[in-house]
XYZ file of C-alpha atoms in Angstrom:
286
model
C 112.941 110.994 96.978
C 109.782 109.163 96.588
C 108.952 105.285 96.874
C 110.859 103.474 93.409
C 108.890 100.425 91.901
C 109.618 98.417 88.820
C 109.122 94.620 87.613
C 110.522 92.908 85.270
C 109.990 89.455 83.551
C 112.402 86.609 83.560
C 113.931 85.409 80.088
C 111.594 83.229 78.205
C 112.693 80.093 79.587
C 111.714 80.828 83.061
C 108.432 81.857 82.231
C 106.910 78.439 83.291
C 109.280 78.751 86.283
C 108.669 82.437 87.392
C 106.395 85.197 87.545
C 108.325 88.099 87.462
C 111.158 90.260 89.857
C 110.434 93.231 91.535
C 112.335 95.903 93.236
C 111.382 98.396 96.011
C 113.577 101.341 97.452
C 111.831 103.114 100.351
C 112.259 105.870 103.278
C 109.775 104.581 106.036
C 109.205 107.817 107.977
C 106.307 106.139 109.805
C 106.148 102.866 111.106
C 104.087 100.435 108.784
C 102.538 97.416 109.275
C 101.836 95.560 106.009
C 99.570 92.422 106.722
C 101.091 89.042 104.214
C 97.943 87.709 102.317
C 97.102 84.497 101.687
C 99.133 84.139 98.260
C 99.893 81.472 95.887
C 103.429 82.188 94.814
C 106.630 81.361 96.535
C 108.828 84.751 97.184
C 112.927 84.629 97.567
C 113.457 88.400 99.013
C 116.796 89.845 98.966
C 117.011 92.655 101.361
C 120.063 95.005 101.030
C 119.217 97.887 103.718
C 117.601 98.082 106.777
C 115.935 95.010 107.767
C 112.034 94.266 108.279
C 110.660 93.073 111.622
C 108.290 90.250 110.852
C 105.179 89.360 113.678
C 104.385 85.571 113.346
C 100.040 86.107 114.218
C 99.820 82.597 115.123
C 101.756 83.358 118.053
C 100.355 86.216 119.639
C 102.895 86.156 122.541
C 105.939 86.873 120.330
C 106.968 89.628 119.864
C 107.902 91.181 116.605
C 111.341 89.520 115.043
C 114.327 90.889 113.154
C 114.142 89.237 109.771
C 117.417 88.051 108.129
C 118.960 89.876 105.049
C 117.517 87.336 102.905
C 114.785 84.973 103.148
C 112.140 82.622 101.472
C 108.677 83.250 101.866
C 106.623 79.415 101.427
C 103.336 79.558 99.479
C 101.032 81.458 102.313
C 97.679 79.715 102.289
C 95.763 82.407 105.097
C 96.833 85.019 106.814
C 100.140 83.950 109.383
C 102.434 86.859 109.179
C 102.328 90.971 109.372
C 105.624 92.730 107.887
C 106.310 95.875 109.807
C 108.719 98.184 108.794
C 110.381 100.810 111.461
C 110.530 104.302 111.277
C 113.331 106.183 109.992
C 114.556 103.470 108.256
C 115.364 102.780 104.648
C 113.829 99.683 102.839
C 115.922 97.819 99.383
C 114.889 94.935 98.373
C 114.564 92.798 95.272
C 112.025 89.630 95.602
C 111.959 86.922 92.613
C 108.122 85.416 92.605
C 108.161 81.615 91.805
C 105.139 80.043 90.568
C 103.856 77.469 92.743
C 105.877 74.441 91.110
C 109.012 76.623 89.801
C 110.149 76.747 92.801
C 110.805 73.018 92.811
C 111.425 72.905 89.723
C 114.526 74.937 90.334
C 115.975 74.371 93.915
C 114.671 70.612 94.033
C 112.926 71.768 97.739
C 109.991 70.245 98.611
C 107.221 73.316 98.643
C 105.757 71.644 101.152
C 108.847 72.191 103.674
C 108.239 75.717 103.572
C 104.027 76.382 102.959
C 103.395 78.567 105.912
C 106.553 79.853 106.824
C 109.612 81.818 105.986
C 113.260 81.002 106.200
C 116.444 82.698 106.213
C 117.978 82.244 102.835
C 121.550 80.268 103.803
C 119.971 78.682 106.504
C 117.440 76.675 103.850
C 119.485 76.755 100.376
C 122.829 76.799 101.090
C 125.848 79.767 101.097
C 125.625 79.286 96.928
C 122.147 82.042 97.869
C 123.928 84.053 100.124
C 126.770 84.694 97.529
C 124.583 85.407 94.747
C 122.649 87.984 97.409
C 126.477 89.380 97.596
C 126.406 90.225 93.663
C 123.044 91.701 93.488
C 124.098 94.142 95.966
C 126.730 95.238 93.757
C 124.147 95.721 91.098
C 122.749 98.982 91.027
C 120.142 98.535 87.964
C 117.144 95.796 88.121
C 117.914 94.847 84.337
C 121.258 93.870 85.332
C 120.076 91.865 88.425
C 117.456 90.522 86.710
C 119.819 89.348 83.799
C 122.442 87.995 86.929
C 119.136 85.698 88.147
C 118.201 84.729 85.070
C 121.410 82.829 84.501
C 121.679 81.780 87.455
C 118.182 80.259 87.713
C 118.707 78.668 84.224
C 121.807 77.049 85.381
C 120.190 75.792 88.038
C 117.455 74.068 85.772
C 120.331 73.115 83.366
C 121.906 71.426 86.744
C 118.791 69.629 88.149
C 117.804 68.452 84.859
C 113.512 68.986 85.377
C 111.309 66.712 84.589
C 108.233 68.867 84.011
C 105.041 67.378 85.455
C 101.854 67.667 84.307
C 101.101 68.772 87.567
C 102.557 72.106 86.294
C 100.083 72.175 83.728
C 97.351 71.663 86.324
C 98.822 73.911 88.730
C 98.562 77.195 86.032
C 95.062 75.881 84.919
C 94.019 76.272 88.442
C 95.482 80.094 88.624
C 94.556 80.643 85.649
C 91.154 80.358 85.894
C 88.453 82.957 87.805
C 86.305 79.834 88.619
C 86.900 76.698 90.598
C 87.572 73.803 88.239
C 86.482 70.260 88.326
C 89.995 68.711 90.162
C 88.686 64.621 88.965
C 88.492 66.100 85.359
C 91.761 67.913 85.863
C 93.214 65.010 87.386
C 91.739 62.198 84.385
C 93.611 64.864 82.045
C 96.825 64.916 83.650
C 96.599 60.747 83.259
C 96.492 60.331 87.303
C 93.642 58.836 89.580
C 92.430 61.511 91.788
C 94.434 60.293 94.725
C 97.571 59.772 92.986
C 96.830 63.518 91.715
C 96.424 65.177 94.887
C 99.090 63.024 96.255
C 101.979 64.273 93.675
C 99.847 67.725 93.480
C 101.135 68.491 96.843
C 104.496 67.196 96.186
C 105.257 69.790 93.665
C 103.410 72.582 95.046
C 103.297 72.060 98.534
C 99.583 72.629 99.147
C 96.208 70.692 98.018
C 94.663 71.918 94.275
C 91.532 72.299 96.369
C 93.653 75.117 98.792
C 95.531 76.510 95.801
C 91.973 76.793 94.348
C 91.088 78.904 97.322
C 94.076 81.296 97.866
C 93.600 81.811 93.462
C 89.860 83.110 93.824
C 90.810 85.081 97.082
C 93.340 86.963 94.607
C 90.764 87.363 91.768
C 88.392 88.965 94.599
C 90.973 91.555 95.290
C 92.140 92.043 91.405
C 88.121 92.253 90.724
C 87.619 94.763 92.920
C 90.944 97.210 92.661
C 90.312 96.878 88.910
C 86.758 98.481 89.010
C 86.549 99.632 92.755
C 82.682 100.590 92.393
C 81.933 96.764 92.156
C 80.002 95.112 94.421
C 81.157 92.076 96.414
C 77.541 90.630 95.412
C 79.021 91.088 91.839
C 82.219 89.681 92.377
C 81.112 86.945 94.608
C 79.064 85.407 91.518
C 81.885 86.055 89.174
C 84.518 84.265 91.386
C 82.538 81.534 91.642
C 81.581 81.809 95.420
C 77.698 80.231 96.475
C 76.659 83.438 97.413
C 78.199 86.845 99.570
C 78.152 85.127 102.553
C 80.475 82.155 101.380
C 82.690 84.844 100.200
C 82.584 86.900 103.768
C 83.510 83.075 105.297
C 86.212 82.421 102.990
C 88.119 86.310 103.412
C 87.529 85.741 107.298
C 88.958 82.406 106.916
C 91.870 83.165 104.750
C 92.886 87.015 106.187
C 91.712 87.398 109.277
C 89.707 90.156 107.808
C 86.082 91.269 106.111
C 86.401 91.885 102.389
C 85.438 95.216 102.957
C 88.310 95.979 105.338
C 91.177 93.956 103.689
C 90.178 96.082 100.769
C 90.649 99.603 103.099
C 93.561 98.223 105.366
C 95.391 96.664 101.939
C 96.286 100.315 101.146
C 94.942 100.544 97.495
C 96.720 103.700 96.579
C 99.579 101.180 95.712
C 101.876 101.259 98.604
C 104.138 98.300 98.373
C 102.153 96.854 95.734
C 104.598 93.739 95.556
C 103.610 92.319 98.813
C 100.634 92.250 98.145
C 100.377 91.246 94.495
C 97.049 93.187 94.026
C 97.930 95.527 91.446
C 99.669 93.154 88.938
C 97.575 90.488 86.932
C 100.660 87.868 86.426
C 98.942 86.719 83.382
C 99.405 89.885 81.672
C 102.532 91.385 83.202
């Protein structure tokens, strides 16, 4: 049996909250290495097979690590980690994309405690995770654990009682957008001095606008270019709002590690796990 896919969106009343849930069943015959982008969402993975070895690139002494069962992913802003996934081994798992404030919004942990870095899912939020990972697993159908999240997650809201920001609005303006925006206009319409702005910015999200800015038109690039593969980086350069190819070459180096033209070939467009990467779905149009 082949590689299963499928998303799904949460209930309307996580949409400001959450992108969407995915789910992946896979036979790894080969071992694969699958390199974690820079990204601008937050990523709670449930894992209910074999698990992933994860290689921390920072540390290029480490070796590759066992990855718990279940884990948080923090918003990745370059390049710090490579999944690989062993041979002969069968990958399940079921990851619930956060927007860059829903995250907060929901758990009430700072973003900023986890940017850069990935955590095992009791160890950071608690056994109340751990024994809704129990039930999920019992859940053969991603409706049905989609529909098991979504009340849970609006409990959780129900619980915590948000207080939406406008930083939210400012935060989906930014990745909304497939040009850098002016962040003292942004900030003079979300009522806030620029400092005060950046400083409550990065409370919510965990990262500066200006970096979120980054990661978002490092996303477009790749959504620009799988879309209409004959494009030219030139092309998409101007129409990300880069200075030129060069700045674009800087900022892909910068971010992945990697050229454009080789994150594009080593990326695996044919589709292969897609939901890593979040190449092949535009979030505003799921």
């Amino acid at each position: 049996m082949g590689p299963i896919y499928q998303l799904i969106k949460p209930e309307s009343l996580l949409e400001d909250h959450i992108y969407f849930y995915t789910y992946f069943k896979s036979f790894i015959p080969e071992d694969e290495c699958i390199y974690m982008m820079p990204s601008s969402d937050i990523k709670l993975s449930f894992n209910f097979a074999d698990c992933a070895f994860i290689k921390d690139i920072r540390e290029k002494s480490l070796a590759p690590v066992k990855t718990a069962a279940h884990v948080i992913l923090g918003l990745q802003t370059k390049r710090n980690f490579d999944l690989i996934l062993k041979k002969n081994t069968l990958y399940n798992s079921l990851v619930v994309f956060f927007k860059p404030h829903g995250f907060y919004d929901i758990f009430n942990i700072s973003p900023a405690s986890i940017t850069d870095h990935y955590f095992s899912l009791e160890g950071k939020a608690g056994k109340e995770l751990t024994e809704l990972a129990d039930k999920l697993s019992r859940i053969g159908y991603l409706c049905d654990q989609a529909t098991l999240l979504n009340n849970y997650f609006i409990k959780k809201l129900e619980q915590i009682q948000v207080k939406r920001s406008s930083i939210a609005f400012a935060s989906q303006s930014i990745l909304s957008s497939a040009k850098t925006l002016n962040l003292k206009k942004l900030a003079c319409d979300c009522n806030l001095s620029p400092r005060q702005f950046e400083r409550i910015f990065k409370e919510f999200v965990g990262i500066s606008a200006m970096k979120l800015q980054s990661i978002n038109r490092f996303e477009t690039c790749l959504k620009l270019k799988e879309r209409i593969p004959q494009k030219k980086w030139t092309n998409i350069a101007f129409e990300a709002g880069y200075t030129d190819q060069m700045h674009l070459v800087r900022e892909f180096k910068k971010l992945s590690l990697l050229t454009p033209s080789s994150i594009h070939w080593k990326s695996g467009i044919d589709g292969k796990h897609w939901h890593f990467l979040r190449k092949l779905v535009d979030v505003n149009n799921v």
